[in-house]
């Protein structure tokens, strides 16, 4: 079996930056792209806070550029998802449904997936029937319609603002009386004529029409529990993310929310030498494209040093 020098799981900002550094160190890294090539940034419309792009850059374009840059120095890509692993030996074994990978070093940059609510109607109408977690992907289907965005963070604000290009009205439903999002985003949202904030309400159920498509959402007032309904054709869920770490449960240390834990004094070193983490699967504090890229860089440098010490 081929033993890779550097195996990178995930092709978002963290994975692609790790690949760039590992490739430039002549380590010929292999990236396993996973189910969402390019990561979360590919579902973002305009990225305004990635240094070097004073006019902003489309999220998909930014990841494509990172990918090209990593490829230029010899990164290889495969499409596969790791389901379990054995990281004990000098050659770490990682298993997908169909294949076993072996590697001297592993960089886990598996990112995070959108959190769902678990309320009636959500699962039944998810994907194509009116419930979604991606305005960039699905927003254009809601031209001239009323939609609801759930959440109060930067993601919810971003989704709401993007949807104003298509929807006639965007209800932003939040369980508090103020937004958690950054000031600039919150201000944009609150002064937008198409966005209607609905404070102190939590979603109870997503309502289907006779054809099984979304026709509304039922909300409860958080203090009085009084129920209300908003008629809408689309529900965009933007209530945060869950780290993609399930394949490593029991092998690597995770915090109670599933984020990878690292060794004291390092953002990227796990308790197993040669195994590193980077990006949103390990960072519940900053969760930015630029910080994910920075962690990817650190992880690749650590992998290079580890391989150097092995000789
Ligand atoms: P977030 O900041 O964790 O916000 C999640 C929001 O969803 C919160 O307002 C939370 O309410 C609400 N929520 C969570 N569970 C809920 C539930 N069961 N029912 C109803 N509401 C629920 O997540 P995010 O917006 O995805 O942002 C994640 C990180 O990425 C942040 O650090 C953010 O700054 C960053 N980000 C940055 C940008 C940008 O800079 N352009 C864009 C997107 C994301 P509470 O407030 O009550 O907890």
mmCIF file of C-alpha atoms and ligand atoms in Angstrom:
data_model
loop_
_atom_site.group_PDB
_atom_site.id
_atom_site.type_symbol
_atom_site.label_atom_id
_atom_site.label_comp_id
_atom_site.label_asym_id
_atom_site.label_seq_id
_atom_site.Cartn_x
_atom_site.Cartn_y
_atom_site.Cartn_z
ATOM 1 C CA UNK A 1 0.000 0.000 0.000
ATOM 2 C CA UNK A 2 1.203 3.535 -0.778
ATOM 3 C CA UNK A 3 2.093 5.444 2.377
ATOM 4 C CA UNK A 4 1.395 9.141 1.858
ATOM 5 C CA UNK A 5 3.703 11.647 3.487
ATOM 6 C CA UNK A 6 0.851 14.074 4.143
ATOM 7 C CA UNK A 7 -2.829 13.192 3.939
ATOM 8 C CA UNK A 8 -5.193 16.156 4.285
ATOM 9 C CA UNK A 9 -8.884 15.671 5.029
ATOM 10 C CA UNK A 10 -10.991 18.531 3.734
ATOM 11 C CA UNK A 11 -10.627 21.077 0.954
ATOM 12 C CA UNK A 12 -11.791 24.302 2.557
ATOM 13 C CA UNK A 13 -9.501 27.213 3.439
ATOM 14 C CA UNK A 14 -7.671 25.211 6.112
ATOM 15 C CA UNK A 15 -7.092 22.104 3.992
ATOM 16 C CA UNK A 16 -6.092 24.013 0.867
ATOM 17 C CA UNK A 17 -3.636 26.223 2.750
ATOM 18 C CA UNK A 18 -2.124 23.172 4.464
ATOM 19 C CA UNK A 19 -1.799 21.594 1.010
ATOM 20 C CA UNK A 20 -0.118 24.693 -0.428
ATOM 21 C CA UNK A 21 2.530 24.681 2.304
ATOM 22 C CA UNK A 22 3.035 20.903 2.252
ATOM 23 C CA UNK A 23 3.282 20.907 -1.550
ATOM 24 C CA UNK A 24 5.845 23.723 -1.551
ATOM 25 C CA UNK A 25 7.843 21.619 0.935
ATOM 26 C CA UNK A 26 7.905 18.867 -1.739
ATOM 27 C CA UNK A 27 5.699 16.563 0.332
ATOM 28 C CA UNK A 28 3.232 15.902 -2.494
ATOM 29 C CA UNK A 29 0.146 16.021 -0.246
ATOM 30 C CA UNK A 30 -3.052 14.157 -1.033
ATOM 31 C CA UNK A 31 -6.295 15.968 -0.225
ATOM 32 C CA UNK A 32 -9.492 13.992 0.336
ATOM 33 C CA UNK A 33 -12.131 16.510 -0.632
ATOM 34 C CA UNK A 34 -15.070 15.092 1.262
ATOM 35 C CA UNK A 35 -18.711 15.764 0.528
ATOM 36 C CA UNK A 36 -18.368 19.543 0.166
ATOM 37 C CA UNK A 37 -15.371 20.409 -2.032
ATOM 38 C CA UNK A 38 -14.138 23.900 -1.197
ATOM 39 C CA UNK A 39 -15.861 23.907 2.176
ATOM 40 C CA UNK A 40 -18.277 26.426 3.607
ATOM 41 C CA UNK A 41 -16.749 29.369 1.791
ATOM 42 C CA UNK A 42 -18.131 28.034 -1.499
ATOM 43 C CA UNK A 43 -21.629 28.780 -0.192
ATOM 44 C CA UNK A 44 -20.749 32.375 0.722
ATOM 45 C CA UNK A 45 -21.495 35.119 -1.740
ATOM 46 C CA UNK A 46 -19.218 38.067 -1.103
ATOM 47 C CA UNK A 47 -16.190 37.723 1.187
ATOM 48 C CA UNK A 48 -15.212 41.212 2.336
ATOM 49 C CA UNK A 49 -12.762 40.374 5.081
ATOM 50 C CA UNK A 50 -10.147 38.188 3.408
ATOM 51 C CA UNK A 51 -6.971 40.298 3.189
ATOM 52 C CA UNK A 52 -5.762 41.105 -0.302
ATOM 53 C CA UNK A 53 -9.179 41.638 -1.861
ATOM 54 C CA UNK A 54 -10.054 45.301 -1.233
ATOM 55 C CA UNK A 55 -13.168 45.066 -3.428
ATOM 56 C CA UNK A 56 -14.274 41.750 -1.868
ATOM 57 C CA UNK A 57 -14.224 38.368 -3.566
ATOM 58 C CA UNK A 58 -16.809 35.706 -4.298
ATOM 59 C CA UNK A 59 -16.414 32.792 -1.837
ATOM 60 C CA UNK A 60 -16.451 30.149 -4.557
ATOM 61 C CA UNK A 61 -13.852 32.038 -6.583
ATOM 62 C CA UNK A 62 -11.594 32.411 -3.544
ATOM 63 C CA UNK A 63 -11.558 28.657 -2.891
ATOM 64 C CA UNK A 64 -11.008 27.943 -6.591
ATOM 65 C CA UNK A 65 -7.973 30.226 -6.496
ATOM 66 C CA UNK A 66 -6.643 28.486 -3.381
ATOM 67 C CA UNK A 67 -7.137 25.128 -5.039
ATOM 68 C CA UNK A 68 -5.272 26.216 -8.173
ATOM 69 C CA UNK A 69 -2.409 27.534 -6.062
ATOM 70 C CA UNK A 70 -2.156 24.241 -4.113
ATOM 71 C CA UNK A 71 -2.346 22.246 -7.371
ATOM 72 C CA UNK A 72 0.409 24.322 -8.958
ATOM 73 C CA UNK A 73 2.935 22.881 -6.486
ATOM 74 C CA UNK A 74 1.827 19.264 -6.784
ATOM 75 C CA UNK A 75 -1.184 18.723 -4.505
ATOM 76 C CA UNK A 76 -3.269 15.720 -5.537
ATOM 77 C CA UNK A 77 -7.024 15.496 -4.976
ATOM 78 C CA UNK A 78 -9.375 12.583 -4.437
ATOM 79 C CA UNK A 79 -13.040 12.563 -3.568
ATOM 80 C CA UNK A 80 -13.634 10.425 -0.520
ATOM 81 C CA UNK A 81 -14.996 10.563 3.028
ATOM 82 C CA UNK A 82 -13.176 8.971 5.967
ATOM 83 C CA UNK A 83 -15.512 7.039 8.237
ATOM 84 C CA UNK A 84 -13.067 5.627 10.821
ATOM 85 C CA UNK A 85 -9.365 5.340 11.504
ATOM 86 C CA UNK A 86 -6.478 3.754 13.371
ATOM 87 C CA UNK A 87 -3.884 6.417 14.149
ATOM 88 C CA UNK A 88 -1.710 4.341 16.491
ATOM 89 C CA UNK A 89 1.149 3.145 14.255
ATOM 90 C CA UNK A 90 3.823 5.169 12.423
ATOM 91 C CA UNK A 91 1.689 4.735 9.284
ATOM 92 C CA UNK A 92 -1.751 5.992 10.220
ATOM 93 C CA UNK A 93 -4.632 4.050 8.668
ATOM 94 C CA UNK A 94 -7.761 5.869 7.541
ATOM 95 C CA UNK A 95 -10.767 4.080 6.131
ATOM 96 C CA UNK A 96 -13.509 5.256 3.783
ATOM 97 C CA UNK A 97 -16.413 3.047 2.674
ATOM 98 C CA UNK A 98 -14.367 1.738 -0.234
ATOM 99 C CA UNK A 99 -10.699 2.366 0.434
ATOM 100 C CA UNK A 100 -7.931 2.393 3.044
ATOM 101 C CA UNK A 101 -5.436 5.265 3.128
ATOM 102 C CA UNK A 102 -2.112 5.098 4.881
ATOM 103 C CA UNK A 103 -0.097 8.189 5.817
ATOM 104 C CA UNK A 104 2.837 9.304 7.946
ATOM 105 C CA UNK A 105 1.083 12.548 8.837
ATOM 106 C CA UNK A 106 -2.574 13.494 8.768
ATOM 107 C CA UNK A 107 -4.061 16.995 8.759
ATOM 108 C CA UNK A 108 -7.729 16.986 9.685
ATOM 109 C CA UNK A 109 -9.451 20.026 8.208
ATOM 110 C CA UNK A 110 -12.950 18.609 7.911
ATOM 111 C CA UNK A 111 -14.765 21.841 8.759
ATOM 112 C CA UNK A 112 -18.251 22.065 10.181
ATOM 113 C CA UNK A 113 -21.745 21.383 8.850
ATOM 114 C CA UNK A 114 -24.836 23.546 9.254
ATOM 115 C CA UNK A 115 -26.754 22.938 12.471
ATOM 116 C CA UNK A 116 -30.406 22.000 12.030
ATOM 117 C CA UNK A 117 -33.332 22.624 14.348
ATOM 118 C CA UNK A 118 -34.952 19.211 14.625
ATOM 119 C CA UNK A 119 -38.474 20.643 14.383
ATOM 120 C CA UNK A 120 -41.426 19.127 12.477
ATOM 121 C CA UNK A 121 -41.307 19.810 8.755
ATOM 122 C CA UNK A 122 -37.576 20.529 8.631
ATOM 123 C CA UNK A 123 -36.382 17.124 7.480
ATOM 124 C CA UNK A 124 -39.433 16.476 5.306
ATOM 125 C CA UNK A 125 -38.978 19.683 3.258
ATOM 126 C CA UNK A 126 -35.174 19.942 3.368
ATOM 127 C CA UNK A 127 -33.497 20.341 -0.022
ATOM 128 C CA UNK A 128 -35.769 21.301 -2.889
ATOM 129 C CA UNK A 129 -39.011 21.674 -0.986
ATOM 130 C CA UNK A 130 -38.351 25.013 0.659
ATOM 131 C CA UNK A 131 -36.032 24.342 3.619
ATOM 132 C CA UNK A 132 -32.343 25.066 3.053
ATOM 133 C CA UNK A 133 -29.128 26.176 4.739
ATOM 134 C CA UNK A 134 -27.646 27.947 1.727
ATOM 135 C CA UNK A 135 -28.964 31.216 0.305
ATOM 136 C CA UNK A 136 -26.180 31.397 -2.282
ATOM 137 C CA UNK A 137 -27.192 27.983 -3.602
ATOM 138 C CA UNK A 138 -30.981 28.342 -3.470
ATOM 139 C CA UNK A 139 -31.805 32.047 -3.150
ATOM 140 C CA UNK A 140 -32.585 32.551 -6.839
ATOM 141 C CA UNK A 141 -35.512 30.084 -6.599
ATOM 142 C CA UNK A 142 -37.358 32.562 -4.359
ATOM 143 C CA UNK A 143 -37.638 35.516 -6.723
ATOM 144 C CA UNK A 144 -40.605 37.658 -5.792
ATOM 145 C CA UNK A 145 -41.527 35.477 -2.797
ATOM 146 C CA UNK A 146 -41.477 35.973 0.962
ATOM 147 C CA UNK A 147 -38.837 33.991 2.852
ATOM 148 C CA UNK A 148 -37.757 33.469 6.465
ATOM 149 C CA UNK A 149 -34.173 33.380 7.744
ATOM 150 C CA UNK A 150 -33.605 31.824 11.173
ATOM 151 C CA UNK A 151 -30.711 32.943 13.402
ATOM 152 C CA UNK A 152 -29.050 36.090 14.684
ATOM 153 C CA UNK A 153 -25.350 35.680 13.836
ATOM 154 C CA UNK A 154 -23.228 36.791 10.891
ATOM 155 C CA UNK A 155 -24.404 33.840 8.802
ATOM 156 C CA UNK A 156 -28.069 34.717 9.258
ATOM 157 C CA UNK A 157 -27.375 38.367 8.387
ATOM 158 C CA UNK A 158 -25.370 37.385 5.344
ATOM 159 C CA UNK A 159 -28.121 35.037 4.160
ATOM 160 C CA UNK A 160 -30.793 37.683 4.746
ATOM 161 C CA UNK A 161 -28.878 40.354 2.834
ATOM 162 C CA UNK A 162 -28.176 38.006 -0.067
ATOM 163 C CA UNK A 163 -31.832 37.005 -0.252
ATOM 164 C CA UNK A 164 -32.919 40.635 -0.654
ATOM 165 C CA UNK A 165 -31.646 40.364 -4.265
ATOM 166 C CA UNK A 166 -34.491 37.938 -5.014
ATOM 167 C CA UNK A 167 -37.173 37.768 -2.343
ATOM 168 C CA UNK A 168 -39.879 40.376 -1.941
ATOM 169 C CA UNK A 169 -39.625 40.261 1.841
ATOM 170 C CA UNK A 170 -37.118 38.603 4.169
ATOM 171 C CA UNK A 171 -38.232 37.912 7.735
ATOM 172 C CA UNK A 172 -35.259 37.503 10.053
ATOM 173 C CA UNK A 173 -36.425 35.490 13.046
ATOM 174 C CA UNK A 174 -34.210 35.579 16.122
ATOM 175 C CA UNK A 175 -34.782 34.226 19.622
ATOM 176 C CA UNK A 176 -33.330 37.362 21.259
ATOM 177 C CA UNK A 177 -34.002 41.097 20.985
ATOM 178 C CA UNK A 178 -30.678 41.962 19.346
ATOM 179 C CA UNK A 179 -28.349 40.390 16.813
ATOM 180 C CA UNK A 180 -25.204 38.495 17.736
ATOM 181 C CA UNK A 181 -23.674 39.413 14.349
ATOM 182 C CA UNK A 182 -20.829 41.913 13.870
ATOM 183 C CA UNK A 183 -21.883 45.563 14.041
ATOM 184 C CA UNK A 184 -21.422 46.259 10.332
ATOM 185 C CA UNK A 185 -23.585 43.290 9.320
ATOM 186 C CA UNK A 186 -26.256 44.024 11.917
ATOM 187 C CA UNK A 187 -26.501 47.657 10.784
ATOM 188 C CA UNK A 188 -26.859 46.669 7.141
ATOM 189 C CA UNK A 189 -29.594 44.202 7.989
ATOM 190 C CA UNK A 190 -31.533 46.497 10.267
ATOM 191 C CA UNK A 191 -31.635 49.352 7.792
ATOM 192 C CA UNK A 192 -32.537 47.222 4.776
ATOM 193 C CA UNK A 193 -36.077 48.012 3.604
ATOM 194 C CA UNK A 194 -36.807 44.397 2.562
ATOM 195 C CA UNK A 195 -35.711 42.799 5.860
ATOM 196 C CA UNK A 196 -38.264 42.517 8.646
ATOM 197 C CA UNK A 197 -36.747 41.468 11.996
ATOM 198 C CA UNK A 198 -38.907 39.261 14.195
ATOM 199 C CA UNK A 199 -37.421 39.414 17.707
ATOM 200 C CA UNK A 200 -37.824 37.035 20.646
ATOM 201 C CA UNK A 201 -39.367 34.211 18.649
ATOM 202 C CA UNK A 202 -38.278 30.648 18.237
ATOM 203 C CA UNK A 203 -39.359 28.281 15.442
ATOM 204 C CA UNK A 204 -41.747 25.479 16.404
ATOM 205 C CA UNK A 205 -42.638 23.887 13.058
ATOM 206 C CA UNK A 206 -42.250 24.428 9.329
ATOM 207 C CA UNK A 207 -45.606 24.191 7.617
ATOM 208 C CA UNK A 208 -46.262 22.327 4.347
ATOM 209 C CA UNK A 209 -48.904 23.083 1.701
ATOM 210 C CA UNK A 210 -50.969 20.369 0.016
ATOM 211 C CA UNK A 211 -48.081 19.556 -2.333
ATOM 212 C CA UNK A 212 -45.630 19.131 0.538
ATOM 213 C CA UNK A 213 -43.812 22.412 -0.142
ATOM 214 C CA UNK A 214 -43.118 25.074 2.481
ATOM 215 C CA UNK A 215 -45.993 27.508 2.912
ATOM 216 C CA UNK A 216 -45.146 28.993 6.315
ATOM 217 C CA UNK A 217 -43.489 28.732 9.674
ATOM 218 C CA UNK A 218 -44.948 28.517 13.168
ATOM 219 C CA UNK A 219 -43.174 30.542 15.864
ATOM 220 C CA UNK A 220 -43.475 30.817 19.628
ATOM 221 C CA UNK A 221 -42.855 33.992 21.593
ATOM 222 C CA UNK A 222 -39.975 33.135 23.959
ATOM 223 C CA UNK A 223 -41.525 34.841 26.984
ATOM 224 C CA UNK A 224 -45.295 34.330 26.525
ATOM 225 C CA UNK A 225 -45.142 31.138 24.396
ATOM 226 C CA UNK A 226 -47.895 32.699 22.235
ATOM 227 C CA UNK A 227 -47.909 31.126 18.766
ATOM 228 C CA UNK A 228 -47.810 33.009 15.457
ATOM 229 C CA UNK A 229 -47.404 31.982 11.848
ATOM 230 C CA UNK A 230 -45.589 33.683 8.996
ATOM 231 C CA UNK A 231 -46.539 32.746 5.449
ATOM 232 C CA UNK A 232 -43.431 32.120 3.339
ATOM 233 C CA UNK A 233 -42.146 29.915 0.515
ATOM 234 C CA UNK A 234 -38.623 29.392 1.808
ATOM 235 C CA UNK A 235 -37.006 28.832 5.204
ATOM 236 C CA UNK A 236 -33.259 29.468 5.422
ATOM 237 C CA UNK A 237 -31.679 27.990 8.550
ATOM 238 C CA UNK A 238 -28.544 29.820 9.739
ATOM 239 C CA UNK A 239 -28.160 28.861 13.397
ATOM 240 C CA UNK A 240 -24.513 27.861 13.487
ATOM 241 C CA UNK A 241 -22.514 24.749 12.719
ATOM 242 C CA UNK A 242 -21.468 21.354 14.070
ATOM 243 C CA UNK A 243 -17.812 20.264 13.697
ATOM 244 C CA UNK A 244 -17.222 17.291 11.398
ATOM 245 C CA UNK A 245 -15.319 15.079 13.810
ATOM 246 C CA UNK A 246 -17.475 11.934 14.121
ATOM 247 C CA UNK A 247 -14.947 9.689 12.351
ATOM 248 C CA UNK A 248 -12.421 10.428 15.128
ATOM 249 C CA UNK A 249 -14.649 10.009 18.182
ATOM 250 C CA UNK A 250 -12.843 7.722 20.611
ATOM 251 C CA UNK A 251 -9.514 8.195 18.800
ATOM 252 C CA UNK A 252 -8.801 11.895 19.330
ATOM 253 C CA UNK A 253 -9.900 14.149 22.171
ATOM 254 C CA UNK A 254 -13.038 16.185 21.450
ATOM 255 C CA UNK A 255 -14.757 18.817 23.578
ATOM 256 C CA UNK A 256 -18.413 18.306 24.570
ATOM 257 C CA UNK A 257 -19.546 20.037 21.333
ATOM 258 C CA UNK A 258 -17.400 17.794 19.145
ATOM 259 C CA UNK A 259 -14.551 20.254 18.417
ATOM 260 C CA UNK A 260 -11.070 18.729 18.328
ATOM 261 C CA UNK A 261 -8.956 19.515 21.364
ATOM 262 C CA UNK A 262 -5.283 20.330 20.891
ATOM 263 C CA UNK A 263 -2.171 20.076 23.031
ATOM 264 C CA UNK A 264 -1.454 22.970 25.398
ATOM 265 C CA UNK A 265 0.460 25.717 23.596
ATOM 266 C CA UNK A 266 -0.548 24.607 20.098
ATOM 267 C CA UNK A 267 -3.606 25.350 17.974
ATOM 268 C CA UNK A 268 -3.040 22.367 15.707
ATOM 269 C CA UNK A 269 -1.181 19.522 17.474
ATOM 270 C CA UNK A 270 -3.334 16.638 18.688
ATOM 271 C CA UNK A 271 -2.224 14.165 21.355
ATOM 272 C CA UNK A 272 -0.977 11.847 18.574
ATOM 273 C CA UNK A 273 2.356 12.896 17.030
ATOM 274 C CA UNK A 274 1.954 13.407 13.286
ATOM 275 C CA UNK A 275 -1.783 14.133 13.505
ATOM 276 C CA UNK A 276 -2.897 17.763 13.267
ATOM 277 C CA UNK A 277 -6.168 19.655 13.089
ATOM 278 C CA UNK A 278 -6.994 22.942 11.373
ATOM 279 C CA UNK A 279 -9.945 25.218 10.711
ATOM 280 C CA UNK A 280 -13.566 25.077 11.823
ATOM 281 C CA UNK A 281 -13.436 21.479 13.082
ATOM 282 C CA UNK A 282 -11.062 22.654 15.799
ATOM 283 C CA UNK A 283 -11.872 26.328 16.245
ATOM 284 C CA UNK A 284 -15.059 27.374 17.983
ATOM 285 C CA UNK A 285 -13.796 30.853 18.772
ATOM 286 C CA UNK A 286 -12.746 32.662 15.591
ATOM 287 C CA UNK A 287 -14.181 30.564 12.736
ATOM 288 C CA UNK A 288 -13.002 32.868 9.975
ATOM 289 C CA UNK A 289 -11.609 31.999 6.540
ATOM 290 C CA UNK A 290 -8.336 33.726 7.377
ATOM 291 C CA UNK A 291 -7.916 31.984 10.745
ATOM 292 C CA UNK A 292 -8.695 28.616 9.144
ATOM 293 C CA UNK A 293 -6.043 29.324 6.510
ATOM 294 C CA UNK A 294 -3.589 30.274 9.272
ATOM 295 C CA UNK A 295 -4.221 27.008 11.097
ATOM 296 C CA UNK A 296 -3.749 25.079 7.850
ATOM 297 C CA UNK A 297 -0.367 26.741 7.449
ATOM 298 C CA UNK A 298 0.640 25.876 11.027
ATOM 299 C CA UNK A 299 -0.457 22.260 10.612
ATOM 300 C CA UNK A 300 1.569 21.826 7.412
ATOM 301 C CA UNK A 301 4.683 23.319 9.017
ATOM 302 C CA UNK A 302 4.265 20.967 11.997
ATOM 303 C CA UNK A 303 3.846 17.994 9.644
ATOM 304 C CA UNK A 304 6.993 18.983 7.756
ATOM 305 C CA UNK A 305 8.966 19.247 11.031
ATOM 306 C CA UNK A 306 7.648 15.895 12.225
ATOM 307 C CA UNK A 307 8.668 14.209 8.963
ATOM 308 C CA UNK A 308 12.060 15.937 9.160
ATOM 309 C CA UNK A 309 12.621 14.481 12.624
ATOM 310 C CA UNK A 310 11.673 11.003 11.396
ATOM 311 C CA UNK A 311 14.463 11.390 8.839
HETATM 312 P P1 LIG B 1 -23.299 31.884 15.444
HETATM 313 O O1 LIG B 1 -22.523 33.141 15.538
HETATM 314 O O2 LIG B 1 -23.046 30.786 16.401
HETATM 315 O O3 LIG B 1 -24.835 32.285 15.497
HETATM 316 C C1 LIG B 1 -25.848 31.319 15.524
HETATM 317 C C2 LIG B 1 -27.179 32.033 15.750
HETATM 318 O O4 LIG B 1 -28.214 31.060 15.702
HETATM 319 C C3 LIG B 1 -27.243 32.718 17.109
HETATM 320 O O5 LIG B 1 -27.843 33.975 16.960
HETATM 321 C C4 LIG B 1 -28.091 31.749 17.930
HETATM 322 O O6 LIG B 1 -28.888 32.403 18.870
HETATM 323 C C5 LIG B 1 -28.999 31.139 16.874
HETATM 324 N N1 LIG B 1 -29.413 29.792 17.260
HETATM 325 C C6 LIG B 1 -28.620 28.731 17.612
HETATM 326 N N2 LIG B 1 -29.368 27.649 17.858
HETATM 327 C C7 LIG B 1 -30.661 28.024 17.685
HETATM 328 C C8 LIG B 1 -31.882 27.344 17.802
HETATM 329 N N3 LIG B 1 -31.963 26.069 18.149
HETATM 330 N N4 LIG B 1 -33.024 28.044 17.546
HETATM 331 C C9 LIG B 1 -32.980 29.343 17.191
HETATM 332 N N5 LIG B 1 -31.832 30.045 17.046
HETATM 333 C C10 LIG B 1 -30.687 29.384 17.293
HETATM 334 O O7 LIG B 1 -23.131 31.191 14.009
HETATM 335 P P2 LIG B 1 -22.874 31.844 12.575
HETATM 336 O O8 LIG B 1 -23.719 33.001 12.308
HETATM 337 O O9 LIG B 1 -22.916 30.679 11.626
HETATM 338 O O10 LIG B 1 -21.378 32.350 12.659
HETATM 339 C C11 LIG B 1 -20.341 31.440 13.002
HETATM 340 C C12 LIG B 1 -18.997 32.154 12.960
HETATM 341 O O11 LIG B 1 -18.660 32.469 11.613
HETATM 342 C C13 LIG B 1 -18.974 33.472 13.731
HETATM 343 O O12 LIG B 1 -17.728 33.605 14.347
HETATM 344 C C14 LIG B 1 -19.160 34.504 12.662
HETATM 345 O O13 LIG B 1 -18.581 35.757 13.002
HETATM 346 C C15 LIG B 1 -18.443 33.852 11.501
HETATM 347 N N6 LIG B 1 -19.000 34.335 10.222
HETATM 348 C C16 LIG B 1 -18.435 35.449 9.698
HETATM 349 C C17 LIG B 1 -18.939 35.977 8.518
HETATM 350 C C18 LIG B 1 -18.292 37.198 7.962
HETATM 351 O O14 LIG B 1 -17.414 37.757 8.601
HETATM 352 N N7 LIG B 1 -18.692 37.662 6.789
HETATM 353 C C19 LIG B 1 -20.014 35.377 7.872
HETATM 354 C C20 LIG B 1 -20.584 34.234 8.447
HETATM 355 C C21 LIG B 1 -20.066 33.732 9.633
HETATM 356 P P3 LIG B 1 -28.240 33.072 20.183
HETATM 357 O O15 LIG B 1 -27.673 34.381 19.732
HETATM 358 O O16 LIG B 1 -29.409 33.201 21.086
HETATM 359 O O17 LIG B 1 -27.222 32.107 20.684
#
